[in-house]
Short mmCIF file of C-alpha atoms and ligand atoms in Angstrom, two decimals:
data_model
loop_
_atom_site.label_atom_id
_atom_site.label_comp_id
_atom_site.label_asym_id
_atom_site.label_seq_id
_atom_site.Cartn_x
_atom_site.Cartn_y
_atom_site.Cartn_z
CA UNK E 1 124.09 141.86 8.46
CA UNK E 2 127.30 140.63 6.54
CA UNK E 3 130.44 142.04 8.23
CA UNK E 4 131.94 143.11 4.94
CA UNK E 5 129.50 145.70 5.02
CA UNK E 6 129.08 146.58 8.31
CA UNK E 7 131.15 148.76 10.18
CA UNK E 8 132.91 146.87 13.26
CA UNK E 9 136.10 148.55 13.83
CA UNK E 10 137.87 145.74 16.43
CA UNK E 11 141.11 146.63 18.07
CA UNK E 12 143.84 143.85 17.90
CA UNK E 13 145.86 145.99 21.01
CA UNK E 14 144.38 146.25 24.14
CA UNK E 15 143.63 150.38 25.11
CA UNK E 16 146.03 151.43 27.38
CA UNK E 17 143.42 153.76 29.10
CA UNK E 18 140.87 151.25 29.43
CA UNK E 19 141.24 149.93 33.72
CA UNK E 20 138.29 147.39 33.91
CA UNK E 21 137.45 144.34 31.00
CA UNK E 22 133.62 146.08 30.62
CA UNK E 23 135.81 149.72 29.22
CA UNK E 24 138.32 147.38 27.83
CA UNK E 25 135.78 144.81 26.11
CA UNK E 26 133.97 147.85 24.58
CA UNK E 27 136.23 149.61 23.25
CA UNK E 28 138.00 146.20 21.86
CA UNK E 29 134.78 145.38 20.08
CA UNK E 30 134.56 148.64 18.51
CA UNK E 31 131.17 149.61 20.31
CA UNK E 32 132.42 153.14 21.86
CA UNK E 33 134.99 155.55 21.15
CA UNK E 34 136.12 158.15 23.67
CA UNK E 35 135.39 161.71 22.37
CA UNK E 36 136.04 163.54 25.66
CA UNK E 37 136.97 162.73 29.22
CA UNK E 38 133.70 160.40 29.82
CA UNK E 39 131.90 161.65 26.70
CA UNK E 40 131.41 158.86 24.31
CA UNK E 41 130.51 158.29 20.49
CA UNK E 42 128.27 155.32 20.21
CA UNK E 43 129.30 152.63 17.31
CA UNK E 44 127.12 150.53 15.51
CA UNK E 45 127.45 147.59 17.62
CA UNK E 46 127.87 150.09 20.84
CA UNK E 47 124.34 151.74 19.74
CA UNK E 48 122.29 148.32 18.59
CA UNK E 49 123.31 147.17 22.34
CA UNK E 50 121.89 150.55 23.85
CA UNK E 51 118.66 150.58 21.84
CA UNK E 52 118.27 146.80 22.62
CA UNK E 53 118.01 147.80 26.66
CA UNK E 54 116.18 150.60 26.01
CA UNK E 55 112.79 148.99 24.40
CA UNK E 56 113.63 146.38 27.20
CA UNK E 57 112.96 149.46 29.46
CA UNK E 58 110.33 151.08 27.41
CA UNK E 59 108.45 147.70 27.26
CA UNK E 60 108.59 147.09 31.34
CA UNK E 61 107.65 150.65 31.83
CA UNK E 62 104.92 150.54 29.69
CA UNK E 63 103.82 147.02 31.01
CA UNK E 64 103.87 149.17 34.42
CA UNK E 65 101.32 151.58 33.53
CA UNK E 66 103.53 154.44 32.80
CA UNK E 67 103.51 156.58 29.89
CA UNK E 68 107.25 157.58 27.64
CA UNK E 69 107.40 161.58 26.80
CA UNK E 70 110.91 163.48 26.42
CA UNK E 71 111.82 166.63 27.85
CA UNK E 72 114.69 169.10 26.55
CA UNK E 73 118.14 168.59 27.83
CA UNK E 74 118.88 171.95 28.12
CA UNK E 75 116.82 173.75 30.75
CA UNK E 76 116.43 177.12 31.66
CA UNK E 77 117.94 177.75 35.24
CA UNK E 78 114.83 179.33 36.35
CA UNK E 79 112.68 175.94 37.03
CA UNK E 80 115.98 174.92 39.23
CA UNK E 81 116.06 178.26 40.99
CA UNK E 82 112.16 177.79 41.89
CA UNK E 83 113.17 174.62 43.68
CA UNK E 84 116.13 175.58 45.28
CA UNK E 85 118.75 173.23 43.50
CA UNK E 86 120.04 175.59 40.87
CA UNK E 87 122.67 176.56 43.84
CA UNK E 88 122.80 173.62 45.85
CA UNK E 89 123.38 171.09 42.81
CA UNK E 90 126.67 172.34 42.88
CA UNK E 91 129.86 171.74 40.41
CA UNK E 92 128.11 168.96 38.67
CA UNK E 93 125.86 170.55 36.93
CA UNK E 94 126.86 171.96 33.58
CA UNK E 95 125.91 175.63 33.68
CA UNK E 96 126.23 178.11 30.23
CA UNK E 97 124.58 181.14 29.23
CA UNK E 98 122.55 181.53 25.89
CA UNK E 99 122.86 184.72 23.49
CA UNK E 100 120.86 186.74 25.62
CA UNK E 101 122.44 185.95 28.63
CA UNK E 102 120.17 183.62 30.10
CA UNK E 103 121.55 181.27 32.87
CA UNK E 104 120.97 177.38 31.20
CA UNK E 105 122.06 174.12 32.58
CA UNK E 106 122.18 170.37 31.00
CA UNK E 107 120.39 168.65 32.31
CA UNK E 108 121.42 166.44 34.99
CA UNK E 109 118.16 164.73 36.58
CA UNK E 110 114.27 166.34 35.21
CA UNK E 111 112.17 166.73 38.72
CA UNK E 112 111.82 170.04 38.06
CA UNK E 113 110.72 169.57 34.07
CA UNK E 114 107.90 167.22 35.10
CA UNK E 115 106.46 168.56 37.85
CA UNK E 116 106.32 172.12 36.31
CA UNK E 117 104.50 170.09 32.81
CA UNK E 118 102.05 168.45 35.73
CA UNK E 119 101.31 171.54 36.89
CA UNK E 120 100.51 173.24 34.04
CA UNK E 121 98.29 170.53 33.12
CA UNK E 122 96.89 168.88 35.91
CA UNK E 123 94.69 170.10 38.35
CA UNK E 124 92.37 167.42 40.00
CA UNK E 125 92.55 164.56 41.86
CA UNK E 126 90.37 162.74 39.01
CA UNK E 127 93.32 162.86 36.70
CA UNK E 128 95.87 160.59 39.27
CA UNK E 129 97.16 158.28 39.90
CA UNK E 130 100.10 159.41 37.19
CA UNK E 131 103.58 158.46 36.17
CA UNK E 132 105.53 159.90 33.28
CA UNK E 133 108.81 159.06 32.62
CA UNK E 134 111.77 159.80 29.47
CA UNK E 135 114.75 158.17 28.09
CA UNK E 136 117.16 160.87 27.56
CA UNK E 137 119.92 161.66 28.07
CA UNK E 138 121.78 163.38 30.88
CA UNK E 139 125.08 165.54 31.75
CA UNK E 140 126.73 165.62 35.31
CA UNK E 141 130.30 166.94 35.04
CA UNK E 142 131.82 164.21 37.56
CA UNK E 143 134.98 164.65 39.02
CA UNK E 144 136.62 161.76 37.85
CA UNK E 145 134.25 160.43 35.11
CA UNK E 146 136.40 157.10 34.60
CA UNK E 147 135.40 153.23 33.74
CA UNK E 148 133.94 154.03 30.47
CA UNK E 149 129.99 154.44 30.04
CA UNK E 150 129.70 153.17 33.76
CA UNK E 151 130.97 156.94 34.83
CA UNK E 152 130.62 159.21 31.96
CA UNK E 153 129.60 162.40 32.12
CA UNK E 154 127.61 162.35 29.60
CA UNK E 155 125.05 159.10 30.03
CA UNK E 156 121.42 157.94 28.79
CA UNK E 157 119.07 157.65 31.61
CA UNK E 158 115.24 156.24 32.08
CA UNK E 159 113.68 158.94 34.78
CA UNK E 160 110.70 158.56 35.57
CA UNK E 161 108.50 160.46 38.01
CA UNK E 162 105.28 159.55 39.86
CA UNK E 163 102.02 161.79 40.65
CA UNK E 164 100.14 160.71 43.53
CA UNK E 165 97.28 162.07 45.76
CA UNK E 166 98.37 160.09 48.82
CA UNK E 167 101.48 159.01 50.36
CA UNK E 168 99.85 155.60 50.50
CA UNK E 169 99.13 155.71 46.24
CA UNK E 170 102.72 157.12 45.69
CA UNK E 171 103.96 153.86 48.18
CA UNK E 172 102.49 151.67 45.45
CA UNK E 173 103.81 153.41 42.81
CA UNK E 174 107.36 153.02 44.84
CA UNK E 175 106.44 149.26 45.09
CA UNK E 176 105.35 149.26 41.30
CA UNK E 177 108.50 151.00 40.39
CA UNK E 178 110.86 148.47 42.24
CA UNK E 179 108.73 145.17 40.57
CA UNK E 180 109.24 146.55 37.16
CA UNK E 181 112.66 147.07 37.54
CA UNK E 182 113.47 143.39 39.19
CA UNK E 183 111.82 142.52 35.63
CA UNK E 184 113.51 144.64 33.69
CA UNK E 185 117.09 143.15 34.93
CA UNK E 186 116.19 139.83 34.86
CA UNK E 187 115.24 139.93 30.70
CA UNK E 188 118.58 141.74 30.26
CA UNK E 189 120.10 138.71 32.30
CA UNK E 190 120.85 140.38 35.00
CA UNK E 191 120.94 139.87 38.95
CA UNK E 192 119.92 143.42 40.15
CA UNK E 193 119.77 143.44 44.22
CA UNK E 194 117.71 146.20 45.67
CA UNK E 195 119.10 147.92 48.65
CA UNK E 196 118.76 150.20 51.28
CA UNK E 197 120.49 153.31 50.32
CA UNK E 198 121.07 157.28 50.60
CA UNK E 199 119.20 159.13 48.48
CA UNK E 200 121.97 162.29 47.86
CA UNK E 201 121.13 165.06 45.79
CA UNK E 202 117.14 163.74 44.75
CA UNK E 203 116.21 163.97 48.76
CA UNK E 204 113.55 161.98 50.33
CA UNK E 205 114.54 159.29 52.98
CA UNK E 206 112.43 156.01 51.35
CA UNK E 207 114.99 154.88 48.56
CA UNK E 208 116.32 151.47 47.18
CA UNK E 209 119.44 150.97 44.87
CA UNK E 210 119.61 148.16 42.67
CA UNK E 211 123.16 146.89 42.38
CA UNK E 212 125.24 144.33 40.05
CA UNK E 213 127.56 142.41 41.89
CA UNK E 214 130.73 143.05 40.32
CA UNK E 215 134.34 143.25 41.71
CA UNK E 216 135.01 146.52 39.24
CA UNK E 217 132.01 147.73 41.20
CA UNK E 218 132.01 151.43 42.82
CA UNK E 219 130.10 150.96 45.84
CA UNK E 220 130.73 148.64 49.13
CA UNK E 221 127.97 146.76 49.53
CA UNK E 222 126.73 144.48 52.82
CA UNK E 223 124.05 141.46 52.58
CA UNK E 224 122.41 138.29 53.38
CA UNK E 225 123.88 135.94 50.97
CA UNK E 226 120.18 134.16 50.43
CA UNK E 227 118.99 137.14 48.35
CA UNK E 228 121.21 135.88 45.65
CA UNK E 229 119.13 132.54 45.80
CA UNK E 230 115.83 134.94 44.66
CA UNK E 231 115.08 134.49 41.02
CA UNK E 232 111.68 137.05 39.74
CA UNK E 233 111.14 134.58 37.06
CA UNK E 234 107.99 135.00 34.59
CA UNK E 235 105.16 135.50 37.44
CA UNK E 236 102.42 137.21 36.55
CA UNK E 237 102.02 140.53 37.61
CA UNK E 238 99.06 143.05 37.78
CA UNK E 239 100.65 146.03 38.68
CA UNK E 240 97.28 148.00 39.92
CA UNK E 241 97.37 145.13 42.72
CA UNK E 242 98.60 147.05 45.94
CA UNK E 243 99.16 143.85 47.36
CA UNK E 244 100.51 141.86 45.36
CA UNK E 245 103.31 144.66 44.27
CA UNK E 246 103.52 145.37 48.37
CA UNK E 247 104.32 141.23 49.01
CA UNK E 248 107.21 141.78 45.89
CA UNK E 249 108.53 144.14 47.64
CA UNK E 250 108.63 142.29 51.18
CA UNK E 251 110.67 139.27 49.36
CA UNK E 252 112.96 141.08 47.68
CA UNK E 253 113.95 143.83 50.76
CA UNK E 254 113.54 142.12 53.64
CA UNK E 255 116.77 140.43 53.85
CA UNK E 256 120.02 142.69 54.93
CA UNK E 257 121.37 144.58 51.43
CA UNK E 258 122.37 147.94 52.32
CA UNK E 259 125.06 150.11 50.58
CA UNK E 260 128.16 151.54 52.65
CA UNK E 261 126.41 154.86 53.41
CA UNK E 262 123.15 153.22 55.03
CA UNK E 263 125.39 150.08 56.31
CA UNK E 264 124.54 149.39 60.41
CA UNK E 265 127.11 146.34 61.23
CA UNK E 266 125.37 145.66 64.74
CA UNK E 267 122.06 144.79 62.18
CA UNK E 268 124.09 143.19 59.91
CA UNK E 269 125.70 140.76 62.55
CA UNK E 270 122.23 139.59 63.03
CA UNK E 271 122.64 138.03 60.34
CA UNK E 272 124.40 134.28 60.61
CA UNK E 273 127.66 134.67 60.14
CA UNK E 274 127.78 132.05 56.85
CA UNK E 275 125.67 134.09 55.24
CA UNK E 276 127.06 137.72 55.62
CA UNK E 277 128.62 139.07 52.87
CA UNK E 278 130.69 141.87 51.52
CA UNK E 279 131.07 142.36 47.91
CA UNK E 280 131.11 145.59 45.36
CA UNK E 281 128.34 146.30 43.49
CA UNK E 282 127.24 148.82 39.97
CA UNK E 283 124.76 150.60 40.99
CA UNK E 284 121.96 150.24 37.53
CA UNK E 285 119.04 151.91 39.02
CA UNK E 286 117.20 153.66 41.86
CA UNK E 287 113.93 154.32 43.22
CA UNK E 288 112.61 157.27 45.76
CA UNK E 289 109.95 158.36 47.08
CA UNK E 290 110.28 162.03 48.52
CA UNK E 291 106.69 163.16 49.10
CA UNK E 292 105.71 166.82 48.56
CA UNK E 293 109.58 168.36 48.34
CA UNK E 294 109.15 169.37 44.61
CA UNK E 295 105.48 169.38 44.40
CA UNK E 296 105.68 172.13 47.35
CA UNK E 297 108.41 174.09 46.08
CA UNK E 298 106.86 174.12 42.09
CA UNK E 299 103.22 174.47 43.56
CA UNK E 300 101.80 171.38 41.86
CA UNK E 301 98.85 170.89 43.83
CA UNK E 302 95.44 168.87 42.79
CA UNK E 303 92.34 169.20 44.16
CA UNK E 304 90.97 167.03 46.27
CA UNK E 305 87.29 165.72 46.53
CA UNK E 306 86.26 167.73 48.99
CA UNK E 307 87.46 170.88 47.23
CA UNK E 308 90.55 171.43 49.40
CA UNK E 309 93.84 172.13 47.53
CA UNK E 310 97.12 169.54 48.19
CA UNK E 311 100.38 169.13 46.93
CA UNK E 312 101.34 166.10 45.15
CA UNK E 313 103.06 163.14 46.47
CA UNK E 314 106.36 162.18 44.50
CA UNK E 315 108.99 160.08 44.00
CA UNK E 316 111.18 159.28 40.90
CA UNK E 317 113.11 156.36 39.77
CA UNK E 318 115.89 155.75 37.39
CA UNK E 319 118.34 153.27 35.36
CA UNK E 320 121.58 154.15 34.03
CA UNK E 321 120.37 152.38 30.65
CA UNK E 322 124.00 153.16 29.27
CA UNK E 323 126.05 152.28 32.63
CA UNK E 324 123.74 149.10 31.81
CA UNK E 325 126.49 148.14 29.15
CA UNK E 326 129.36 148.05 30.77
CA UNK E 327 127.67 146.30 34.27
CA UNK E 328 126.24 143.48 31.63
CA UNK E 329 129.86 143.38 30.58
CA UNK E 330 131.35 142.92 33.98
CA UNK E 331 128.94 139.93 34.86
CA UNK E 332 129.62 138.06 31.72
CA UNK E 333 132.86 137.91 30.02
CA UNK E 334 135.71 135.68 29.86
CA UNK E 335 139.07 136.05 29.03
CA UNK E 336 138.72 135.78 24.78
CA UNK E 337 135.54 138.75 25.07
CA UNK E 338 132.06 139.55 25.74
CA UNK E 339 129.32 136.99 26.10
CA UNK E 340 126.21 138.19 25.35
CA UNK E 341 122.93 137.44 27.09
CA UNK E 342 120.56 136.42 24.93
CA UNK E 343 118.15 138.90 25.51
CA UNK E 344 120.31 141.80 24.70
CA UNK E 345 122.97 140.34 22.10
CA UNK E 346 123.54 142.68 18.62
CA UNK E 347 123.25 139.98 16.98
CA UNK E 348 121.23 136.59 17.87
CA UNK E 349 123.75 134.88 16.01
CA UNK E 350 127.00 134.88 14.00
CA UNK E 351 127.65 132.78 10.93
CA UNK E 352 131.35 131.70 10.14
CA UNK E 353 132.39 130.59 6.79
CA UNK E 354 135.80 128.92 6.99
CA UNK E 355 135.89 128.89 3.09
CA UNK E 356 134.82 132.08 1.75
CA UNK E 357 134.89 131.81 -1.93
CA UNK E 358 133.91 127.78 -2.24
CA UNK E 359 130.59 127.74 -3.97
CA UNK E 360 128.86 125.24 -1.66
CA UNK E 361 130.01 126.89 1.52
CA UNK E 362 128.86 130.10 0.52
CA UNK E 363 125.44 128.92 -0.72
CA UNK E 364 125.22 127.47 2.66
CA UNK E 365 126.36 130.35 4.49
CA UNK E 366 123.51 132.10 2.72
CA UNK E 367 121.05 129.85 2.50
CA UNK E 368 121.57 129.92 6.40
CA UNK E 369 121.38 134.14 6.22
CA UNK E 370 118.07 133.69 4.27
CA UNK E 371 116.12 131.64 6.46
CA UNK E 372 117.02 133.18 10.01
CA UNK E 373 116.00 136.42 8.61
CA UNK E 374 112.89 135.31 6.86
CA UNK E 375 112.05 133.90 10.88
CA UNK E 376 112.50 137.55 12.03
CA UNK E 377 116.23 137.11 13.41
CA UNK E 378 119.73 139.30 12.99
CA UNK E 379 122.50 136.76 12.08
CA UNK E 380 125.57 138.40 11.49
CA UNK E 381 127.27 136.41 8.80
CA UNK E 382 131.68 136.99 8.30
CA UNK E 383 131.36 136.82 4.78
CA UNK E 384 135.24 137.85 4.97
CA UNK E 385 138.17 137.16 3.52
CA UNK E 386 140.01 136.11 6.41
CA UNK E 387 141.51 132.87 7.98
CA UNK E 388 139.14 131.00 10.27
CA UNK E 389 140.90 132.04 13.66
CA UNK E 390 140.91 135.33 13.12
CA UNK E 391 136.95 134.75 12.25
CA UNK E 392 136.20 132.99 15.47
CA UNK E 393 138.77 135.35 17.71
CA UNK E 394 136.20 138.45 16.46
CA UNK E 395 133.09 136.56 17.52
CA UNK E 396 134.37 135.57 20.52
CA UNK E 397 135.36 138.77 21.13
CA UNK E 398 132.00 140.79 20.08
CA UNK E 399 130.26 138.11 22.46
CA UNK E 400 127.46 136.76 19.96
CA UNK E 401 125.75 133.98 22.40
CA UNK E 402 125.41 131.54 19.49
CA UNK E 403 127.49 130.38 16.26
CA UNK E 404 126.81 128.55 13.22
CA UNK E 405 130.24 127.50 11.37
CA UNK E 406 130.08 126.24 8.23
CA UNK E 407 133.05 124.62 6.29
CA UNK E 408 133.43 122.08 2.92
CA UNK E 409 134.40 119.58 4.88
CA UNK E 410 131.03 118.90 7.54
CA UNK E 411 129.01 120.24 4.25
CA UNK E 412 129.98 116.77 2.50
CA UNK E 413 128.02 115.04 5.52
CA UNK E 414 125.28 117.31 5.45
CA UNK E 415 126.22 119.59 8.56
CA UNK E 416 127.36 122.92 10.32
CA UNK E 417 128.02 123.36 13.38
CA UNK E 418 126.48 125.15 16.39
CA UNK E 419 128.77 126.55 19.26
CA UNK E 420 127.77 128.32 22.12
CA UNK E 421 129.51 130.93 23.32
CA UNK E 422 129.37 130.92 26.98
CA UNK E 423 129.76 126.67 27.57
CA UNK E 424 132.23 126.37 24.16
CA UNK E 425 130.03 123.10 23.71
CA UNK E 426 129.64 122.85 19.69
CA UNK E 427 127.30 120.00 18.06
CA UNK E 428 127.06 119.48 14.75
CA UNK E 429 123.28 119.22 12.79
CA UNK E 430 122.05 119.92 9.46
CA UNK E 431 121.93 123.34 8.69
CA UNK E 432 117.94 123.08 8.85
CA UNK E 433 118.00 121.63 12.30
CA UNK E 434 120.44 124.80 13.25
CA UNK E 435 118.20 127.16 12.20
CA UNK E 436 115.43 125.55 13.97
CA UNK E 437 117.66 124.99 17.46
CA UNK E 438 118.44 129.05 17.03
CA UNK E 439 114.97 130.46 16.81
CA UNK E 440 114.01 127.54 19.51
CA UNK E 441 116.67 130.09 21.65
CA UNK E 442 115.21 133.20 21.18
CA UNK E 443 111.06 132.02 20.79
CA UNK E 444 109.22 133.91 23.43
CA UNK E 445 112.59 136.65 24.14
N1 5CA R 501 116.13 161.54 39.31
C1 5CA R 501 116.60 160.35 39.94
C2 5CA R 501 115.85 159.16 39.51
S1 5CA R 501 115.09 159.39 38.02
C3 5CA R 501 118.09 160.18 39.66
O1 5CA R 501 118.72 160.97 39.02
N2 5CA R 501 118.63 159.09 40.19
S2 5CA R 501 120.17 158.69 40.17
O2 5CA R 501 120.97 159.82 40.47
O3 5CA R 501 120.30 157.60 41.06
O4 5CA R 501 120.54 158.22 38.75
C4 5CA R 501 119.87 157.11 38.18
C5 5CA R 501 120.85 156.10 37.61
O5 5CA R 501 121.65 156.71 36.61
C6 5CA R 501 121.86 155.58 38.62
O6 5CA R 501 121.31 154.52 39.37
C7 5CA R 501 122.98 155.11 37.72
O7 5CA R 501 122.73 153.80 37.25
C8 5CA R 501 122.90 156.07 36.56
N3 5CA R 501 124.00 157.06 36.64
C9 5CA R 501 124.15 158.06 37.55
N4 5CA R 501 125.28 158.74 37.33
C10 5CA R 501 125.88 158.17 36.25
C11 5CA R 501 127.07 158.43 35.52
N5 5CA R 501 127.88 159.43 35.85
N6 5CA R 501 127.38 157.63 34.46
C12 5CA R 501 126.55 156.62 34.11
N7 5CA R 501 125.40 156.34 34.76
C13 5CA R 501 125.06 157.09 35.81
#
């Protein structure tokens, strides 16, 4: 992409409105722009960020063994009546009334939606185990929708929703479910901690949070400061392996990480004291399992082999793909913008031209263009008109991990040079060799 022809609208102030650096950052690098109170437009950058982490969570879900399908966000209130949560959802759910006076709701969460789809479809035992799951999006009128995307009322959520004969079968889909996600995370460069947690409005009492450590962070959070030594790395996985997903599991819960609501500090003391800690966390995800709640409720039963007629056992897990953003944001910044992990960055890579208009530098500049693109990469190339700080302030702030500058001057010897954003370490190379170092970076992300 050249910038002259994108559309990047930077602010040079910082928002007044804006508390924390992630609502700050994104609304400085012209990725969001308020609409409503915690309703927000998605710019280009804004939206190539949020489709970037969502194929990172299609492709992990996928890799899982579940299946992507999208349901309506505006339901009919007679699914949620069946269940019993049209009433007891309470002021948070967005309520209207069509032209015929039927009672409708937005969305907020989709139990309902999928188990009334699996039981209209499914009927034996033969077709499980099953887990469907959407990307949508989802509406919960909060009471003080605040921080940007990482409490808006409006926000884009992966739910998905397991179908199990067992409560032993739906245990390993929990256990698949918390696995995938540790992945998921970890390519977004993220340390996600799992813990113990209430499960609110969803019910059930098995259910993990996975947290960002973050002072901005909502929640209170309590744990063993060795979890933060556990890396998931690129093991291989074969999720259909009980116990290999079950042994995951133990690693990654079996030291203390519990939120404020399910915090016990006698436990916690048991911990040695160097290694207790308190910290704030985002919560980016959770996982239940609530057995036969819906599936009794809705009447989505199977078959079993002997004949006999059972309801389901269920559970359903999400990630705030668009809170995602602004916890990303929180974890890696510094004080002149974003920084970008390279596995979710707009752009792989921006190209400066500190003489816009000189012949050679701008053959260069697009000689450089040419070949990262022909390798499959984004580079976005400031092809403006501007001096060469105010070039490198807007990189810097839209957090592109990697930069190739390019100037007359390191052209007579043959070279540009390569900065990274997050050291500031730049080393100079021919422009071949930069190409080469960048898709080095990104081979295999
Ligand atoms: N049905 C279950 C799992 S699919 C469910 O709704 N779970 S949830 O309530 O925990 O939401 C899933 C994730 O959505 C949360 O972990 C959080 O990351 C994100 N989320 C929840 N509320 C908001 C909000 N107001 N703004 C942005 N993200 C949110």
């Amino acid at each position: 992409m050249r910038l002259s022809r994108y559309f990047l609208p930077v602010l040079k102030e910082n928002p007044a409105e804006a508390q924390i650096v992630s609502h700050r950052l994104m609304l400085r690098a012209g990725m969001i722009k308020q609409a409503s109170a915690g309703i927000y437009s998605w710019l280009p950058l804004g939206f190539k960020v949020l489709r970037k982490l969502e194929n990172i969570v299609h492709e992990e879900q996928v890799r899982a063994g579940h299946i992507p399908m999208l349901m309506p966000t505006l339901q009919s209130a007679d699914l949620w009546r069946e269940s019993g949560r049209y009433d007891g959802y309470g002021e948070e759910m967005l309520r209207m009334q069509d032209r015929h006076g039927r009672d409708m709701l937005y969305s907020p969460t989709a139990e309902e939606m999928f188990t009334d789809v699996f039981r209209s479809h499914v009927k034996s035992y033969k077709d499980l185990p099953l887990t469907l799951y959407q990307i949508q999006w989802k509406f919960r009128d909060e009471i003080r929708p605040r921080f940007g995307v990482m409490r808006g009322r409006e926000f884009l959520m992966k739910d998905g929703y397991n179908f199990d004969l067992t409560k032993e079968d739906a245990l390993h889909a929990y256990n698949r479910h918390l696995v995938s996600y540790l992945r998921t995370y970890e390519r977004m460069g993220l340390q996600a901690i799992p813990m113990r947690a209430d499960s609110g409005p969803i019910g059930g009492d098995y259910t993990h949070e996975f947290l960002v450590l973050a002072e901005t962070g909502e929640s209170e959070v309590f744990y063993d400061a060795e979890i933060t030594d556990l890396k998931f790395g690129d093991r291989e996985i074969d999720y259909d392996n009980v116990d290999q997903c079950q042994a995951i599991l133990e690693e990654f819960t079996s030291r203390y990480a519990r939120t404020d609501e399910t915090h016990d500090e006698a436990v916690f003391n048991e911990v040695p004291e160097d290694r207790r800690r308190v910290a704030r966390g985002i919560e980016v995800g959770q996982i239940f399992y609530f057995g036969t709640q819906y599936s009794e409720a809705l009447n989505a039963t199977v078959q079993t082999p002997d004949g006999s007629s059972v309801p389901v056992h269920m559970g359903s897990h999400g990630i705030g793909v668009s809170r995602l953003l602004g916890a990303i944001i929180e974890a890696s910044h510094d004080d002149k913008g974003i920084i970008w992990p390279e596995g979710v960055t707009p752009f792989h890579c921006g190209i400066v031209n500190l003489k816009q208009g000189d012949d050679e530098a701008d053959a260069a500049c697009e000689a450089l263009y040419k070949s990262l693109t022909a390798l499959g990469l984004e580079p976005l190339y400031d092809d403006r008109n501007e001096r060469a700080g105010g070039k490198f302030a807007s990189m810097d702030l839209i957090g592109l991990p990697w930069r190739i500058t390019v100037g007359p001057r390191g052209l007579k010897n043959g070279v540009v040079e390569v900065t990274c954003r997050r050291s500031g370490e730049s080393e100079e190379m021919p422009p071949e060799q930069a190409v080469a170092k960048i898709a080095g970076i990104y081979a295999g992300l």
